[in-house]
Coordinates of N, CA and C in Angstrom, one line a residue:
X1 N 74.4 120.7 98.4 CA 75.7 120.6 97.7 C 75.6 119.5 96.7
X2 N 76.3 119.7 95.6 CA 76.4 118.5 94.5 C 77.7 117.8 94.4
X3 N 77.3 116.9 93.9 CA 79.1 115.9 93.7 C 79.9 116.7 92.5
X4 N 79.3 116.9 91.3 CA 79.7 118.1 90.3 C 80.4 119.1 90.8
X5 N 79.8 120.1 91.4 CA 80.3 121.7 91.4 C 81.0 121.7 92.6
X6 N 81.0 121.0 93.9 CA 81.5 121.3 95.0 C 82.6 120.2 95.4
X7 N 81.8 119.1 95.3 CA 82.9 117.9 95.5 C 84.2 117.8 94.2
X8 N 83.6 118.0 93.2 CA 84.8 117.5 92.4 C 85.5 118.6 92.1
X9 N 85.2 119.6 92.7 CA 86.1 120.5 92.2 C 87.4 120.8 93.2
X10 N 87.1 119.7 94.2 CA 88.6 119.7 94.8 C 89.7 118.6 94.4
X11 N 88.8 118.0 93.8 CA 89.8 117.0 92.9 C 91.0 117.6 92.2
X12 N 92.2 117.0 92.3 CA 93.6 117.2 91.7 C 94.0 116.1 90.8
X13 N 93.9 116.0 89.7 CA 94.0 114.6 89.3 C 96.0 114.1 89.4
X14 N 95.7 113.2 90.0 CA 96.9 112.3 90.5 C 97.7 112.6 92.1
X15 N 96.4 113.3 92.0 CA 96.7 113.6 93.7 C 96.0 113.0 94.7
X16 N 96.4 113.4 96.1 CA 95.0 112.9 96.9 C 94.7 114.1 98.0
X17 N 93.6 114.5 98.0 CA 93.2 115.8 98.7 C 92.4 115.6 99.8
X18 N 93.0 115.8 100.9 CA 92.1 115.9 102.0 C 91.0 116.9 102.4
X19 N 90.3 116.5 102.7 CA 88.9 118.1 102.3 C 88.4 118.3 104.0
X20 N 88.6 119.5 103.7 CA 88.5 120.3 105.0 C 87.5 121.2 105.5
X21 N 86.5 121.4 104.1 CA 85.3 122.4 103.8 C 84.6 121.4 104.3
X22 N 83.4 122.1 105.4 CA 82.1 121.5 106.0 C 80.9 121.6 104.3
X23 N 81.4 119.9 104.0 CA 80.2 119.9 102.8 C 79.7 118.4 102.9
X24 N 78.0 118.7 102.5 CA 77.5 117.3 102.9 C 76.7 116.8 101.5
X25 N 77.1 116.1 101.0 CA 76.4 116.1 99.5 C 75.1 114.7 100.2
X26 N 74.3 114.9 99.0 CA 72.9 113.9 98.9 C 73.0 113.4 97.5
X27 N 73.1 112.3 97.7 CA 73.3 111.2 96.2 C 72.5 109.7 96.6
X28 N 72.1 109.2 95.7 CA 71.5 107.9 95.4 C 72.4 107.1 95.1
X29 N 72.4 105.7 95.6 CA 73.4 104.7 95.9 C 72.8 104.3 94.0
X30 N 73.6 104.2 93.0 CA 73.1 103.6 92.0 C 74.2 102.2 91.7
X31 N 75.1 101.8 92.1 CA 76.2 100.7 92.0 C 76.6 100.0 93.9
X32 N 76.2 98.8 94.2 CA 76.8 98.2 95.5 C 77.6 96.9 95.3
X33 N 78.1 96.3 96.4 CA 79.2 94.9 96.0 C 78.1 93.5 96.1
X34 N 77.0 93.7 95.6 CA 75.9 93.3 96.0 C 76.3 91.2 94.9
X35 N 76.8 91.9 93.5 CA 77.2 90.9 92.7 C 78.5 90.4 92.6
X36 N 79.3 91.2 93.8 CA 81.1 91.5 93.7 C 81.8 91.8 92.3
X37 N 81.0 93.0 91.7 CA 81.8 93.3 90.6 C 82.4 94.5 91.3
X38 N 81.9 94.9 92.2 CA 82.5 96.3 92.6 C 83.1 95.2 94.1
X39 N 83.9 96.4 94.9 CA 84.6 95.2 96.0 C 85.5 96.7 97.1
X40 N 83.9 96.7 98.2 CA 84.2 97.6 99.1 C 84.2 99.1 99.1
X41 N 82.9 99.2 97.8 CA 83.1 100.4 97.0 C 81.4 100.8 97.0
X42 N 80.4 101.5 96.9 CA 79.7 101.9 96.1 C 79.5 103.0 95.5
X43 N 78.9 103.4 94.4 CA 78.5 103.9 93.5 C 77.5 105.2 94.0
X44 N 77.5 106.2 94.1 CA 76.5 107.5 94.1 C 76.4 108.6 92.9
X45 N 75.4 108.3 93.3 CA 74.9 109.8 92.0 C 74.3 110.4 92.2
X46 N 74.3 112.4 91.8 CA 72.8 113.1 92.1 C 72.7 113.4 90.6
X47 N 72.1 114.4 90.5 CA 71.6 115.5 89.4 C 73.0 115.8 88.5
X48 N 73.9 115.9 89.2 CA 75.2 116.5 88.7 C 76.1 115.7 87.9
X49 N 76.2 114.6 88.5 CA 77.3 113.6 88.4 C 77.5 112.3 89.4
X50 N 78.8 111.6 89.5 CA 79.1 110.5 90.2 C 80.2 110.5 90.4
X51 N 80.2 109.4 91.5 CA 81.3 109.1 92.3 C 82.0 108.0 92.7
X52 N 82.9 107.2 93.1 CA 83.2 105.8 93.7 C 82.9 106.6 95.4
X53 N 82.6 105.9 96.4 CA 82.3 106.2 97.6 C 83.4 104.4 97.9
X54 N 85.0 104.7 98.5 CA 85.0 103.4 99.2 C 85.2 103.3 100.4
X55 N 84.7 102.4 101.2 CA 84.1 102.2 102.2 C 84.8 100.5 102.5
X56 N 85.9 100.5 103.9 CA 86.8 99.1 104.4 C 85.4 98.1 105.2
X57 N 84.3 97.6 104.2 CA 83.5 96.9 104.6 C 83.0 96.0 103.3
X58 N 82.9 94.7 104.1 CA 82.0 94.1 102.4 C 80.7 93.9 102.6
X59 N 79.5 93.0 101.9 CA 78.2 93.0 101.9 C 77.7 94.2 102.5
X60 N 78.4 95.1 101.8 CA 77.6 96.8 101.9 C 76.5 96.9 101.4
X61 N 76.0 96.2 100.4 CA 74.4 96.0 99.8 C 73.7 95.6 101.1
X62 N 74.0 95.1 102.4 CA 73.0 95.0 103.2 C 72.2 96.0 103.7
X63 N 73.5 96.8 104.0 CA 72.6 98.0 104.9 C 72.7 99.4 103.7
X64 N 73.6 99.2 102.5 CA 73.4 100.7 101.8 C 73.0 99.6 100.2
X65 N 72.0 99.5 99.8 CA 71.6 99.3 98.7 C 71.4 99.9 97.6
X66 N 71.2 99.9 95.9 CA 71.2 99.8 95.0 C 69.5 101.1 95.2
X67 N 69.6 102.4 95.3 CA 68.2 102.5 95.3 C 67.8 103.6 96.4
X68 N 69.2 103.3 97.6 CA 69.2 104.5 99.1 C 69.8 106.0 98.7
X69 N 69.2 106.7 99.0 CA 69.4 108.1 99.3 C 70.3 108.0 100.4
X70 N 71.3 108.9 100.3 CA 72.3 108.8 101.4 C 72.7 110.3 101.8
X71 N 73.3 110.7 102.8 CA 74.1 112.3 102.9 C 75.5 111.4 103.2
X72 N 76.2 112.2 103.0 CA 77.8 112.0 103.0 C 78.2 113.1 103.6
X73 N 78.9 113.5 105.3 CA 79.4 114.4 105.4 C 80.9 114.1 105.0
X74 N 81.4 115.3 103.9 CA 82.7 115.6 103.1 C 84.3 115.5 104.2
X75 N 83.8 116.8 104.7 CA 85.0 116.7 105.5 C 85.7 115.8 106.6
X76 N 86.9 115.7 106.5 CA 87.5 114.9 106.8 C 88.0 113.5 106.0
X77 N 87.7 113.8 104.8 CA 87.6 112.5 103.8 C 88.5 113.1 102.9
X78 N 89.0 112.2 101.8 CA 89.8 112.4 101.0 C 89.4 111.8 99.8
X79 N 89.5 112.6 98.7 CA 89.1 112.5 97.5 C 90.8 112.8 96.5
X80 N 90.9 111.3 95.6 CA 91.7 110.8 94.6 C 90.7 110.4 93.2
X81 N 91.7 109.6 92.7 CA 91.2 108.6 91.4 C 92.0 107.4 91.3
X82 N 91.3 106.9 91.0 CA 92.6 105.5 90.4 C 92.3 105.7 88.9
X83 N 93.2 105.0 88.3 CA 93.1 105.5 86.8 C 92.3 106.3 86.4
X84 N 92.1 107.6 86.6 CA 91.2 108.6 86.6 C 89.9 109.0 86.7
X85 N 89.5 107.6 87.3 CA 87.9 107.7 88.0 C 88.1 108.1 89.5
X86 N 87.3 109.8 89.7 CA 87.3 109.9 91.0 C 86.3 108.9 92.0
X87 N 87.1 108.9 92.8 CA 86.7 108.1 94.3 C 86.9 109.0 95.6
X88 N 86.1 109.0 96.4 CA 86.2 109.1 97.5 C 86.4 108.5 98.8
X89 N 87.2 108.5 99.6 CA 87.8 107.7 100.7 C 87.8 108.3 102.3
X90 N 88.8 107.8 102.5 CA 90.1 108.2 104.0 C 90.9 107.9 104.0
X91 N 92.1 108.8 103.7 CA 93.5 108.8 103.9 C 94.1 107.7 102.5
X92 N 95.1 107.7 102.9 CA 95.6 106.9 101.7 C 96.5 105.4 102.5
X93 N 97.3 104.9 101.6 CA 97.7 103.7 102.1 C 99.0 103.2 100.7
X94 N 100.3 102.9 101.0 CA 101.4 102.2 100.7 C 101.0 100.9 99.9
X95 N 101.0 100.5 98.7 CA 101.1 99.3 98.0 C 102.5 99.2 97.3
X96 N 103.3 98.7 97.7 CA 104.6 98.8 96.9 C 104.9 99.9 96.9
X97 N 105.3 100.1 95.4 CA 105.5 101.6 94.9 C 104.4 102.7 95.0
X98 N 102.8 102.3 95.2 CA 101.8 102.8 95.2 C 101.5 103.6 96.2
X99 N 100.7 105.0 96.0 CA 100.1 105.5 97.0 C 98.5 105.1 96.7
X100 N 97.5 104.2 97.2 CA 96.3 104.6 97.2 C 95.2 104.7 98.0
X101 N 94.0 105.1 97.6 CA 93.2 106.2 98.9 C 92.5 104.6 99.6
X102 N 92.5 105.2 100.6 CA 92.1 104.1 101.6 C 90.4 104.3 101.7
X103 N 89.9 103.0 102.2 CA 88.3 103.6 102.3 C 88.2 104.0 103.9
X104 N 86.5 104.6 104.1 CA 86.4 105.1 105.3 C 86.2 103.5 106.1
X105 N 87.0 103.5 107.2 CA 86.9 102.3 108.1 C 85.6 101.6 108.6
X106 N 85.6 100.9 109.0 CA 84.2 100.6 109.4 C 83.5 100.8 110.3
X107 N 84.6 101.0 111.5 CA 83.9 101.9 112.8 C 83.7 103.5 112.7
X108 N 84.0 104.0 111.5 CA 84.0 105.4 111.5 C 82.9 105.6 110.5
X109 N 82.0 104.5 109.8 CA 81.2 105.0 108.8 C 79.8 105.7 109.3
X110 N 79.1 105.3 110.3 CA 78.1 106.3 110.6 C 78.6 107.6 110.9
X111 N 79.8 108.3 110.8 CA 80.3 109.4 111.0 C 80.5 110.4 109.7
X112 N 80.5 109.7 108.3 CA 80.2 110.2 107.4 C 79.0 110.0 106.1
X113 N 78.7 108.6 106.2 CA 77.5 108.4 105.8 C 76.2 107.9 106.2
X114 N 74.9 108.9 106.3 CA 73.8 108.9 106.6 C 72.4 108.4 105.7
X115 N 71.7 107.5 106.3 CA 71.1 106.6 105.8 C 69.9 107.5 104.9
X116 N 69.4 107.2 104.2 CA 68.0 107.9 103.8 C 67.2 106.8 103.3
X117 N 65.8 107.4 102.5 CA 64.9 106.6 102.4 C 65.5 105.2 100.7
X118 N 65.1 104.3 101.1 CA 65.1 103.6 100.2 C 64.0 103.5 99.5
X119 N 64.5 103.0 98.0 CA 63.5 102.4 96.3 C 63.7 103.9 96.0
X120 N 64.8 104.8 96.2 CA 64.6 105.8 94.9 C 65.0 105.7 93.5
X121 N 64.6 105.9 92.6 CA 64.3 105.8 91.7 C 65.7 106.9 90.5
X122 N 66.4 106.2 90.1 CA 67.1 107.1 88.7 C 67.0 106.7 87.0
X123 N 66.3 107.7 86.7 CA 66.3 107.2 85.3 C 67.5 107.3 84.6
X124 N 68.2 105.8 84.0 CA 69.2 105.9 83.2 C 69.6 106.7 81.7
X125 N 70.5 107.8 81.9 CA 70.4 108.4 80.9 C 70.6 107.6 79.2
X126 N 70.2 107.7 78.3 CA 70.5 107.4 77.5 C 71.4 108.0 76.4
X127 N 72.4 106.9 75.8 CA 73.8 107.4 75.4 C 74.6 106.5 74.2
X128 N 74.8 107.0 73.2 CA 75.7 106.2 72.6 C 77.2 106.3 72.7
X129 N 78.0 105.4 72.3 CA 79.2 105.3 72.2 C 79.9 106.2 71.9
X130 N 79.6 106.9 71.4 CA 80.4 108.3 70.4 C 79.8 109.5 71.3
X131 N 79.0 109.4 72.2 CA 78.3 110.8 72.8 C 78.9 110.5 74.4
X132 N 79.6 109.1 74.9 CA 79.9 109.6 75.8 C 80.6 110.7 76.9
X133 N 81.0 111.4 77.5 CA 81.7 112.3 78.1 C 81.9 111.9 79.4
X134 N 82.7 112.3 80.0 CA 83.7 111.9 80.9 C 82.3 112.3 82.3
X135 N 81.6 113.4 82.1 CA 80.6 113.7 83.2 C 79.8 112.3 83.3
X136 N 79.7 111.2 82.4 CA 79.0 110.1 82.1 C 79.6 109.2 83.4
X137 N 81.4 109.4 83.7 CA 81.4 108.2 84.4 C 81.1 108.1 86.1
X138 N 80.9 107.2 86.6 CA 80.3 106.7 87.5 C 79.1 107.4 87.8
X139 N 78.0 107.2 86.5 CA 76.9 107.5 87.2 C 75.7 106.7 85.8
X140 N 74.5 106.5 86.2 CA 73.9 105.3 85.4 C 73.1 106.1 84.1
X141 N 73.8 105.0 83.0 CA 73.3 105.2 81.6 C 73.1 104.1 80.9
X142 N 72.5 104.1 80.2 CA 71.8 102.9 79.4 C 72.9 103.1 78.0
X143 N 72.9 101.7 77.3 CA 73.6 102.3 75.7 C 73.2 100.6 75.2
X144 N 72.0 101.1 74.1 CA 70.8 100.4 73.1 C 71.5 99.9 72.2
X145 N 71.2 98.7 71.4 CA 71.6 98.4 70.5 C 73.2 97.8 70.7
X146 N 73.9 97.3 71.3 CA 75.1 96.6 71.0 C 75.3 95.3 71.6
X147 N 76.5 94.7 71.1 CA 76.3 93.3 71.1 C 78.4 93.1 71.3
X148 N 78.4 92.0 71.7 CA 79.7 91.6 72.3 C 80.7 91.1 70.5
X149 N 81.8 91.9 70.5 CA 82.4 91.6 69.2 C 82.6 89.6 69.3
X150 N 82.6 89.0 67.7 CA 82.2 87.8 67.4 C 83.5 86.8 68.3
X151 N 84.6 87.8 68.7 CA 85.7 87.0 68.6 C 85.7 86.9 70.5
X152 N 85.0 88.1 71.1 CA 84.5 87.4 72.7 C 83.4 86.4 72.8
X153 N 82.9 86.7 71.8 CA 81.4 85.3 72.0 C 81.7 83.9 72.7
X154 N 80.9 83.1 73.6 CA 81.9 82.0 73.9 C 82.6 82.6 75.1
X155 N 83.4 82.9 75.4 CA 84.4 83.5 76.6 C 83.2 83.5 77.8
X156 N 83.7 83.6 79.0 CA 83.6 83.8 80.3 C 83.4 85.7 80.5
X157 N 83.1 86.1 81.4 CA 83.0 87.0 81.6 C 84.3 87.4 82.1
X158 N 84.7 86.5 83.0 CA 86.0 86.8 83.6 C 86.9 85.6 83.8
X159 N 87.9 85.4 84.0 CA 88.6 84.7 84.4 C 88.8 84.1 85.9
X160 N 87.8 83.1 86.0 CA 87.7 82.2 87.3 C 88.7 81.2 87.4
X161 N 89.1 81.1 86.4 CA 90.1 79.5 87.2 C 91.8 80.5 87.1
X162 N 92.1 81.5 86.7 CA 93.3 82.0 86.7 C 92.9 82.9 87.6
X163 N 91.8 83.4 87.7 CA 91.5 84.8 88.6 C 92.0 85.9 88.2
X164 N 91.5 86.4 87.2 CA 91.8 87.8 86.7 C 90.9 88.4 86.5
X165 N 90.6 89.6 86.4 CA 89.2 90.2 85.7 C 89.2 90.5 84.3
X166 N 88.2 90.7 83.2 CA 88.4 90.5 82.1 C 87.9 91.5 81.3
X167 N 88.7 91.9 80.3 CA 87.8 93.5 79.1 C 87.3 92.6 78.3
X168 N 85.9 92.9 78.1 CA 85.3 92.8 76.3 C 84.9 93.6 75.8
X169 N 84.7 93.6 74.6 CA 84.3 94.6 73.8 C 82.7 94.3 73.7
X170 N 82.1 95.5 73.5 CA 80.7 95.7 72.7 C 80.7 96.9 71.8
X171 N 80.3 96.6 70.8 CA 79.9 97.1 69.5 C 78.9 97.5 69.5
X172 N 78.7 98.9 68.7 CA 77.6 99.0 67.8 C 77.4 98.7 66.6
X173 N 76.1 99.1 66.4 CA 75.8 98.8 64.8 C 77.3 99.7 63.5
X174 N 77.4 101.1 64.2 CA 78.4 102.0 63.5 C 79.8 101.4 63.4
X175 N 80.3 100.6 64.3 CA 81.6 99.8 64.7 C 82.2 100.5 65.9
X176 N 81.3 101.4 66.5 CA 82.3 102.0 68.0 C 82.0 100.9 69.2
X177 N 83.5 100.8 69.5 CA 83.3 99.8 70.2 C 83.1 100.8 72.4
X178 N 83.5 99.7 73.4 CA 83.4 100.0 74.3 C 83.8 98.9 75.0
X179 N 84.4 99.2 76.1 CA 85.2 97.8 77.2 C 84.1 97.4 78.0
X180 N 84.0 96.6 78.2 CA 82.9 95.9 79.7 C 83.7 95.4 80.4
X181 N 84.5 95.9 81.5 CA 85.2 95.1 82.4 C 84.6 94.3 83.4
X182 N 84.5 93.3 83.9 CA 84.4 92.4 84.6 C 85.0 91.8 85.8
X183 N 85.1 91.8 87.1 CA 85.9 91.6 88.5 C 85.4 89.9 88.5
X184 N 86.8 88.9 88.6 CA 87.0 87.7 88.5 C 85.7 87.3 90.0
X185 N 85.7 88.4 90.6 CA 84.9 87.7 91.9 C 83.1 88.3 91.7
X186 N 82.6 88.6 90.9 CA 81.3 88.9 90.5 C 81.0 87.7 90.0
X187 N 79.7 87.6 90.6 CA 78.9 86.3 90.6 C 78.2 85.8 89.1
X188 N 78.3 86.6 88.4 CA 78.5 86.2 86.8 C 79.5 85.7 86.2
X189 N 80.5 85.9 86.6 CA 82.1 85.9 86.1 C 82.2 84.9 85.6
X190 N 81.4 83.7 85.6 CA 82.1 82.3 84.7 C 80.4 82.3 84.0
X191 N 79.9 83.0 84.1 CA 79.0 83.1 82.8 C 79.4 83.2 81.4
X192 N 78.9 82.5 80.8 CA 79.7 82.7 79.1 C 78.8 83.7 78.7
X193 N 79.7 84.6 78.1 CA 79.2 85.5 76.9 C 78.3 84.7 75.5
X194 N 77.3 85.9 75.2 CA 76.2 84.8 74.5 C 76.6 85.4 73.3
X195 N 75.9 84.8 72.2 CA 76.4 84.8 70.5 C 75.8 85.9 70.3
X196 N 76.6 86.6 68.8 CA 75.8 88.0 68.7 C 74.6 87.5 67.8

């Protein structure tokens, strides 16, 4: 099965869908909370596409790393977005006014995700600014040639002493730009952005 053609195609956007089809996808861990830019989340990708996988556990880079082959059995899990990057979960959860998808608990994760071999290998697609498409997100691409606009230069990556996470821009040579967000708790976050 692929994350593309099978998984995402039960996606509802602004919904949250409980999936009920016996489906087990095989994806490579390419993103973990390993630098805390991600937080209780990782990253998978096959052939097809990508995914947020979240998961109510932290130092998940211990045991699922940046590199592991994994199976994911589908059913019984629930697939949303948050701002329209799909994710996959369990169940959902009340924030205020909010509905959002909850991750798979932690006593219940050997029950949907299965370990495989580690150091596999994804070559980063290559991409410019202007050729992105939406199949591009959550899954690994390289983009050559750009540099942080003159007026983030100097700045932090994020905001550590207010604690917020932070957008900058990167440029190309053409002037298309692109956001680099940044999570106040990633272990770069009070790294300064370097001169272009």
């Amino acid at each position: 099965m692929c994350i593309r053609d099978r998984l995402k195609t039960k996606f509802v956007a602004g919904k949250f869908i409980d999936i009920t089809d016996d489906l087990l996808i095989h994806a490579i861990i390419v993103a973990d909370d390993k630098s805390g830019n991600f937080y209780k989340t990782l990253v998978i990708q096959d052939s097809t596409g990508g995914i947020e996988l979240k998961i109510n556990r932290t130092g998940l880079y211990a045991n699922f790393p940046v590199g592991m082959k994994i199976g994911l059995r589908c059913k019984g899990l629930t697939i949303g977005d948050y701002n329209g990057l799909i994710q996959i979960g369990q169940g959902t959860y009340q924030n205020g006014n909010f509905t959002n998808l909850s991750g798979i608990e932690d006593a219940l994760v050997d029950r949907y995700v299965f370990k495989g071999p580690r150091n596999q290998v994804i070559t980063p697609k290559k991409r410019t600014i202007p050729a992105l498409i939406a199949q591009d997100l959550s899954t690994l691409i390289q983009l050559d040639d750009l540099e942080f606009i003159r007026s983030d230069t100097g700045k932090t990556f994020a905001d550590i002493i207010g604690k917020n996470p932070s957008n900058l821009l990167l440029t190309d040579c053409a002037g298309n730009e692109i956001i680099l967000r940044t999570s106040d708790f990633a272990d770069f976050a009070g790294n300064t952005v370097p001169p272009t």
